[in-house]
C-alpha positions as a LaTeX table, in Angstrom:
\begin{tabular}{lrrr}
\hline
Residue & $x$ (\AA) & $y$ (\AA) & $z$ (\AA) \\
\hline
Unk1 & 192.76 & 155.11 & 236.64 \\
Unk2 & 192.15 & 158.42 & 234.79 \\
Unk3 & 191.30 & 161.63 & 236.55 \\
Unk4 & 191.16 & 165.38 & 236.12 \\
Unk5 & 192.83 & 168.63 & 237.57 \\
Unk6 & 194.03 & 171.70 & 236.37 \\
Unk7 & 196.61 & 173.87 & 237.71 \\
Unk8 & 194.47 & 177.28 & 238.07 \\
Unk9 & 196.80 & 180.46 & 238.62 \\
Unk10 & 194.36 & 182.83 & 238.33 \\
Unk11 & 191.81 & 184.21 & 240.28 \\
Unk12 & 193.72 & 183.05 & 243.31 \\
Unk13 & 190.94 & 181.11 & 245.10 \\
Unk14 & 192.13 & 182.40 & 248.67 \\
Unk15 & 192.71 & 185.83 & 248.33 \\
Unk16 & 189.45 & 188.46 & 247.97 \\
Unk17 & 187.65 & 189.58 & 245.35 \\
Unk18 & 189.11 & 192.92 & 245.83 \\
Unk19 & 192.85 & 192.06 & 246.54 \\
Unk20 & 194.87 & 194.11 & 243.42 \\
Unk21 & 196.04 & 190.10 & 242.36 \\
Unk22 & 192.31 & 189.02 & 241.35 \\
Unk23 & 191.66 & 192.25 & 239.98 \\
Unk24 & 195.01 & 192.25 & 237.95 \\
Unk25 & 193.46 & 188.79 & 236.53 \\
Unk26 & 190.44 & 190.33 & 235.29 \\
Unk27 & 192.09 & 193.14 & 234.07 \\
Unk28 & 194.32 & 190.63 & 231.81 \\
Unk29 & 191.02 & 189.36 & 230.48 \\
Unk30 & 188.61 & 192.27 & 229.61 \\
Unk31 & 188.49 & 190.98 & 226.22 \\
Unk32 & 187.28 & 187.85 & 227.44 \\
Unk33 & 184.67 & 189.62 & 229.54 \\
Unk34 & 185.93 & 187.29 & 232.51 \\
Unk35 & 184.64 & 188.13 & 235.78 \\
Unk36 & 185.77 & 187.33 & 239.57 \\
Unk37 & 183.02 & 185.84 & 241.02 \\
Unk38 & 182.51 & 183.82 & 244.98 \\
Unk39 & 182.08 & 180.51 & 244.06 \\
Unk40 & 178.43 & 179.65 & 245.43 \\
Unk41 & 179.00 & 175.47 & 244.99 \\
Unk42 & 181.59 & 176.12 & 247.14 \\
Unk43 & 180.30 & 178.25 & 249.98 \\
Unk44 & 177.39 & 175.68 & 250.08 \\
Unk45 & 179.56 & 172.62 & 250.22 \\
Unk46 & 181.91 & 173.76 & 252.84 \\
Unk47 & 180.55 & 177.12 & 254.19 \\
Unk48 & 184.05 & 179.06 & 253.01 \\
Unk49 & 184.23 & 181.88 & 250.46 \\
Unk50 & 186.56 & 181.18 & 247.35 \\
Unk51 & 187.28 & 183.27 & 244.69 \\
Unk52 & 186.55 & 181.80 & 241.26 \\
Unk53 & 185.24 & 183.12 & 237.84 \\
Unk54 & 181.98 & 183.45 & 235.46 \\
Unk55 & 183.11 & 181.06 & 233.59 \\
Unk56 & 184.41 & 178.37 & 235.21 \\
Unk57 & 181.48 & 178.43 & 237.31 \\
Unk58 & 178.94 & 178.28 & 234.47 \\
Unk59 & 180.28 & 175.40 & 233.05 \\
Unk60 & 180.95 & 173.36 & 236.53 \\
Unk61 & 178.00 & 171.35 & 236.10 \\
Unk62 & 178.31 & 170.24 & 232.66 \\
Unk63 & 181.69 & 168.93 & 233.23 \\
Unk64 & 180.76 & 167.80 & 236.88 \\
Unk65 & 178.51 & 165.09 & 234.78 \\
Unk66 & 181.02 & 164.37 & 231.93 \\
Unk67 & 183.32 & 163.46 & 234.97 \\
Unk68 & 180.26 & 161.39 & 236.56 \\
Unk69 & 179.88 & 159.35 & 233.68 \\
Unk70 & 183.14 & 158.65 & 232.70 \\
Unk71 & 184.56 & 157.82 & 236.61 \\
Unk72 & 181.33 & 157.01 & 237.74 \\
Unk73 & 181.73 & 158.76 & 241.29 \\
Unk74 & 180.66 & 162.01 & 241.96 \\
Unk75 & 184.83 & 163.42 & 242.19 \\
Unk76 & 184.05 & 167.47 & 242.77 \\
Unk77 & 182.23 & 169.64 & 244.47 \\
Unk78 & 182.75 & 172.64 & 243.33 \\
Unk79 & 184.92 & 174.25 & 240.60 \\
Unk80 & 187.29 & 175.26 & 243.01 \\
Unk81 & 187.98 & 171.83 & 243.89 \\
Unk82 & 189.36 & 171.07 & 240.32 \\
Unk83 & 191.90 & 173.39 & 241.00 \\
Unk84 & 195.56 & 173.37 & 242.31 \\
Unk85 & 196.46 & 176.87 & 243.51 \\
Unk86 & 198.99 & 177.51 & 246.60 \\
Unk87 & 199.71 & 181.11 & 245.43 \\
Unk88 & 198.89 & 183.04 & 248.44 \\
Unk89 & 200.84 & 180.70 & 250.63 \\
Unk90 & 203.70 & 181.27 & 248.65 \\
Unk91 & 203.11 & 185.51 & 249.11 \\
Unk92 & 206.04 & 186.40 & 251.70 \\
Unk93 & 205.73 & 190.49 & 250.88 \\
Unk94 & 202.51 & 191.46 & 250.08 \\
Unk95 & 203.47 & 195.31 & 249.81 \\
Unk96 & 205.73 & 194.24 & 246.48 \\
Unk97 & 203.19 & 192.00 & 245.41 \\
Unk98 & 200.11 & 194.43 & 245.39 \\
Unk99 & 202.18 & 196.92 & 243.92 \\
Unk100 & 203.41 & 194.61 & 241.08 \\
Unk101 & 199.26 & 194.03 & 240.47 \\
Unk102 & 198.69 & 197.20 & 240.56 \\
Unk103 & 201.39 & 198.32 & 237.92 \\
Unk104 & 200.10 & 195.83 & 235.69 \\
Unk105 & 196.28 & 197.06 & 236.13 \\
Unk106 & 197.68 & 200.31 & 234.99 \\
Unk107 & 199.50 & 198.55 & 232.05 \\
Unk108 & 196.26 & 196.91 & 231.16 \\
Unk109 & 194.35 & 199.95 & 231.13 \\
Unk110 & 196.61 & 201.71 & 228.83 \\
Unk111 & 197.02 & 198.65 & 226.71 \\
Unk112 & 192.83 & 198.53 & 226.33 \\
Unk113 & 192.94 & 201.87 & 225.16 \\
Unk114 & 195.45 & 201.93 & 222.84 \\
Unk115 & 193.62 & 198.62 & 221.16 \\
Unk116 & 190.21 & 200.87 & 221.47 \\
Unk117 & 191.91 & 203.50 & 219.85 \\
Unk118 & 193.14 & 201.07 & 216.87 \\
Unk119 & 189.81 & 199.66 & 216.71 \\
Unk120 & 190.88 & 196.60 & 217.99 \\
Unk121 & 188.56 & 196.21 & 220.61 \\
Unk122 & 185.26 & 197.51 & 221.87 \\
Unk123 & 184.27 & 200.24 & 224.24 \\
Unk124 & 182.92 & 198.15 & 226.72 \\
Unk125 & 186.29 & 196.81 & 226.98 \\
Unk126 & 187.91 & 199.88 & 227.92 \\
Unk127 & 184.86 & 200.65 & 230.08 \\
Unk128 & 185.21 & 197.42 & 232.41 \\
Unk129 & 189.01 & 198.29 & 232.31 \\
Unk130 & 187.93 & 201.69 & 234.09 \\
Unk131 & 185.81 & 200.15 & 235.99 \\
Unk132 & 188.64 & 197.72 & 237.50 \\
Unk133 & 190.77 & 201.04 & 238.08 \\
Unk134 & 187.90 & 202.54 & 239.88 \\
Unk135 & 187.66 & 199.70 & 242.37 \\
Unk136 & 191.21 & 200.47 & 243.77 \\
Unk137 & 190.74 & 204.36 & 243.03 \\
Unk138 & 193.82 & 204.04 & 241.06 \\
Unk139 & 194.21 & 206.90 & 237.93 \\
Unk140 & 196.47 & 206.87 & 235.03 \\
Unk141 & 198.42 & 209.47 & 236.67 \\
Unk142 & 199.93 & 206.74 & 239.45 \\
Unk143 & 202.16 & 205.54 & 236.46 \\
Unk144 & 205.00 & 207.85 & 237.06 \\
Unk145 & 207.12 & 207.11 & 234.39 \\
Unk146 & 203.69 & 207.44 & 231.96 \\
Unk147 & 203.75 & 210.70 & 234.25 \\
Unk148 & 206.96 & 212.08 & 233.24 \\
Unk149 & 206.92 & 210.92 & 229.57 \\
Unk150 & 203.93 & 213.37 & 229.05 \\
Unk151 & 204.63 & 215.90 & 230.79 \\
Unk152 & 208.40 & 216.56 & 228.99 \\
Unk153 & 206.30 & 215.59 & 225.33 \\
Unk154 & 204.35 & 218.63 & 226.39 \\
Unk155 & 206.74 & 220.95 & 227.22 \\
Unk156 & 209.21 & 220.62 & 224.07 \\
Unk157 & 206.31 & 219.36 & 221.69 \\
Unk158 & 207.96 & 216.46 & 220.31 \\
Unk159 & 208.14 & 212.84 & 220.98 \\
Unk160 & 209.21 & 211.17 & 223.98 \\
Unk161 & 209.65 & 207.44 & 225.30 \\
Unk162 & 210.66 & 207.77 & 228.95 \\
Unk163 & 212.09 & 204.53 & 230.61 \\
Unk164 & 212.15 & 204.06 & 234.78 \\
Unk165 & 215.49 & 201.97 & 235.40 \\
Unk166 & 215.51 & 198.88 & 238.33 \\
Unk167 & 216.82 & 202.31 & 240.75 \\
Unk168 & 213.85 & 204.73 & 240.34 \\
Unk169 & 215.69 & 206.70 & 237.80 \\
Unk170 & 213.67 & 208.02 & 234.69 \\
Unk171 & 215.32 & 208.33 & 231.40 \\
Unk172 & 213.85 & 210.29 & 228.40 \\
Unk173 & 214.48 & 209.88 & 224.78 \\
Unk174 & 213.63 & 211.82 & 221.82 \\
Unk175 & 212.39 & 212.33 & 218.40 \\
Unk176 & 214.93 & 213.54 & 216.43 \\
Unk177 & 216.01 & 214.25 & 212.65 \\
Unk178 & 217.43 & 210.35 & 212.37 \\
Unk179 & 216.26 & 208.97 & 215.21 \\
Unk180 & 213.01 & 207.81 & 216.77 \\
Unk181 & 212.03 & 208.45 & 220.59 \\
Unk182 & 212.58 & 204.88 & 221.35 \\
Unk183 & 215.91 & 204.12 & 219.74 \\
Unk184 & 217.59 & 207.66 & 221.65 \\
Unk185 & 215.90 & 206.69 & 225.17 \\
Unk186 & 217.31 & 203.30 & 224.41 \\
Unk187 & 220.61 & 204.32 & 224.04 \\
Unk188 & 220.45 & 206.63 & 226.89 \\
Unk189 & 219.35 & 204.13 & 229.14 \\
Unk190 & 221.93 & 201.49 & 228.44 \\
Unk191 & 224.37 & 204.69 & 228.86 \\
Unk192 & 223.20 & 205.02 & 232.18 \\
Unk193 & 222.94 & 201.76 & 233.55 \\
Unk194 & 226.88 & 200.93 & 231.89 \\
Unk195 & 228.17 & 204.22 & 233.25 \\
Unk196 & 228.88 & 205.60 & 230.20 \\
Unk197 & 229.52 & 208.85 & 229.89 \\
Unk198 & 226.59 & 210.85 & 228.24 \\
Unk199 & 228.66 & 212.93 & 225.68 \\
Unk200 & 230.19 & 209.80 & 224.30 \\
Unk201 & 228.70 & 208.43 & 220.93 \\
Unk202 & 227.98 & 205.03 & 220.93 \\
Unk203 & 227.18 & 205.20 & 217.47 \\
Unk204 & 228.85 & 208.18 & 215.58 \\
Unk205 & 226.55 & 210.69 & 213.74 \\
Unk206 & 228.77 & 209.68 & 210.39 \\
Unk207 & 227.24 & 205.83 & 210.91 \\
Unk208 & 223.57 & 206.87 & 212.13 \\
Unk209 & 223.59 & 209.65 & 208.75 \\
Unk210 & 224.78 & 206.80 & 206.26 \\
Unk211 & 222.23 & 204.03 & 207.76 \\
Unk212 & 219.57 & 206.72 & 207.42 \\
Unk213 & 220.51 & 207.68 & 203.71 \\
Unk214 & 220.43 & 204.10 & 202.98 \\
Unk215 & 217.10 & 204.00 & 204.66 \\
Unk216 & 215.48 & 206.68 & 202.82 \\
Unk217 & 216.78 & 205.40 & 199.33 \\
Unk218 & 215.45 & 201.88 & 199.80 \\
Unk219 & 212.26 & 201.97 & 201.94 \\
Unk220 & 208.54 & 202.47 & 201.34 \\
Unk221 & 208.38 & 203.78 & 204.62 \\
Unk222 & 206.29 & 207.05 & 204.78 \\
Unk223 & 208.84 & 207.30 & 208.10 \\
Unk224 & 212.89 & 207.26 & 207.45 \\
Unk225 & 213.49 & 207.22 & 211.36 \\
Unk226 & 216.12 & 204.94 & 212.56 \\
Unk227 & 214.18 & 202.35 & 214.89 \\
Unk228 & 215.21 & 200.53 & 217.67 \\
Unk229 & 215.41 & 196.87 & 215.70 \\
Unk230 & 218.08 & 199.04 & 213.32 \\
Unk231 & 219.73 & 200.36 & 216.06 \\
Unk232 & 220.24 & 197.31 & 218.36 \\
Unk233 & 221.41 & 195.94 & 214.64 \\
Unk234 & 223.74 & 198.70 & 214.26 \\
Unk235 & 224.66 & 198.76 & 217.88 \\
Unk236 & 225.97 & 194.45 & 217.46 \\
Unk237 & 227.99 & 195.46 & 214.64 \\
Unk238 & 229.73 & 198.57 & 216.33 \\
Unk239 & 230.42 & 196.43 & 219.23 \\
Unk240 & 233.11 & 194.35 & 217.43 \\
Unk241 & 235.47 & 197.13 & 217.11 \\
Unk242 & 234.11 & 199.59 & 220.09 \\
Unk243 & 234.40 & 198.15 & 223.92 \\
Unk244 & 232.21 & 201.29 & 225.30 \\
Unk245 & 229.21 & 199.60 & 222.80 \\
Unk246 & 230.27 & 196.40 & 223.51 \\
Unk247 & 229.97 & 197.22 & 227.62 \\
Unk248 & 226.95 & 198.79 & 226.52 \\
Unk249 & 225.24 & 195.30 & 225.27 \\
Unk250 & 226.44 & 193.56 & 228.28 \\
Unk251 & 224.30 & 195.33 & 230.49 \\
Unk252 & 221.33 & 194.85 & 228.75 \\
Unk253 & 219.93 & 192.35 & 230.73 \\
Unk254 & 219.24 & 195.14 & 233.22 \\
Unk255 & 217.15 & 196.79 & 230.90 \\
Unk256 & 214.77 & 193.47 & 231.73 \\
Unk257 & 211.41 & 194.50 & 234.15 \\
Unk258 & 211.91 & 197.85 & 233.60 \\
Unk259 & 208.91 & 200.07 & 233.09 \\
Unk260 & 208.57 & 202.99 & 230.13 \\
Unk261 & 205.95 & 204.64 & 228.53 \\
Unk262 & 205.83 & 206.67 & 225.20 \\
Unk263 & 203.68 & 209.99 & 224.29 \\
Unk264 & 202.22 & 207.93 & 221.13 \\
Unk265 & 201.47 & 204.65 & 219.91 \\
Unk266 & 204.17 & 203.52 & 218.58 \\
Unk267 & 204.89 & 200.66 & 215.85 \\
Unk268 & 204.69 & 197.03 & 216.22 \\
Unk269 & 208.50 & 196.31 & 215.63 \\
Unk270 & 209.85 & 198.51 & 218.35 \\
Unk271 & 206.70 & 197.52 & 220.50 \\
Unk272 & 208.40 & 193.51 & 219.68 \\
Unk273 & 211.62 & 194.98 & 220.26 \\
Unk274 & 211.22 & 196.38 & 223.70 \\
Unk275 & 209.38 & 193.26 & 224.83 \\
Unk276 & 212.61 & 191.20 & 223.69 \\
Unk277 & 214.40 & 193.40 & 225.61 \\
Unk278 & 211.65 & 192.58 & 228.70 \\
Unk279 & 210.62 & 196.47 & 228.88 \\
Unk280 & 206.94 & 196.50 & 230.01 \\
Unk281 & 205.81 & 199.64 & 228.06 \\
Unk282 & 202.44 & 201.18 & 227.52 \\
Unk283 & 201.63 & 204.02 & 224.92 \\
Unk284 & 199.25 & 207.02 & 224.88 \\
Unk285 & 196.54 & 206.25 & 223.07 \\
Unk286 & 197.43 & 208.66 & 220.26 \\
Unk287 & 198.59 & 207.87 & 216.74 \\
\hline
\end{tabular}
């Protein structure tokens, strides 16, 4: 016999509308104008609250009758039936988990506003992302590593990319003459986490100043910085020859659920670049 169920992460059916979770969901979906909603055929076919959405709801009794029709038994009750969800029971420290939701509320907010800002989306998306901040109080200024990236781009006027590593420390990179803020706060990161001295070059101004000639005599690019693709590219090649570089690049799978946040948007292939690296970054919403 056929039959039908989903596997429904989100909204978490048993947790409350205003748990940071279910508002990290909606957060995740302002484009999709999603909304956390009690499910009402729920509460009146068992009496018990459950946390579902707008539009799962909406469409419950259309697909309640395909389901009639083709099974010819009435299967559901309510939308939250359809659904397989043991999330909360599998919650063992709900102090980490709240925080994680609300880090990634943050992230969304940021992320809404830089897509606003690149016309991307609308304003009402950015508006029902403040709006989802607002409920937990929570201001842009709670992101401390967003925190100290600004407030060091304000103070030397330049370009910054700060990165938080898995310890609480916060390391800051620069704009400079070659390179961009993300490749240097890259490559003092990795430093860091491989103990690495921070006078020591792992690439030598003599191979950073002939990549960046080559650069500017063969690219378009209205921008001759050295980005973080070239430098992870540069970095593999240096590592054959170099064992501090090589340590370097075996440590970079520390660099994975780290946090960092840059004073300005920045482009798409170091934005793809720290994802690969698992970096969960979020910009100023500033070209």
């Amino acid at each position: 016999k056929a039959g039908y169920a989903k596997f429904e992460t989100f909204p978490v059916w048993n947790l409350s509308l205003l748990n940071p979770v279910n508002i990290a969901y909606e957060a995740a979906t302002v484009d999709l104008k999603d909304v956390n909603m009690i499910d009402p055929f729920h509460s009146d076919a068992y009496g018990i609250n459950a946390v579902n959405y707008n539009r799962d709801i909406s469409s419950f009794p259309i697909l309640k009758n395909i389901l009639l029709k083709i099974t010819g038994k009435d299967i559901y009750k309510s939308p939250t039936d359809m659904g397989v969800n043991m999330i909360k029971d599998c919650i063992i420290d709900e102090d980490v988990v709240k925080k994680a939701a609300i880090d990634e509320i943050i992230r969304r907010y940021y992320n809404t506003l830089c897509e606003y800002k690149q016309k991307n989306c609308e304003k009402e998306a950015v508006d029902i992302a403040k709006s989802l901040m607002d409920k937990l109080e929570l201001t842009l200024a709670d992101r401390q590593v967003a925190r100290v990236a600004n407030e060091v781009a304000h103070e030397k006027g330049i370009n910054i990319l700060a990165i938080e590593l898995s310890n609480g420390t916060i390391v800051t990179g620069k704009e400079t003459e070659i390179l961009s803020c993300a490749s240097t706060a890259f490559l003092n990161a990795i430093k860091k986490i491989a103990d690495i001295p921070d006078d020591e070059y792992l690439l030598s101004p003599t191979i950073l100043d002939g990549i960046y000639k080559m650069k500017k005599k063969t690219s378009y690019n209205t921008s001759y910085l050295l980005d973080l693709p070239e430098v992870l590219i540069a970095l593999s090649i240096c590592a054959v020859t170099n064992e501090s570089v090589k340590k370097a690049l075996e440590n970079l799978e520390k660099l994975r659920g780290c946090d960092a946040h840059c004073s300005y948007i920045i482009d798409k292939g170091e934005l793809n670049a720290l994802k690969n690296l698992g970096i969960n970054l979020t910009c100023e919403p500033k070209m």
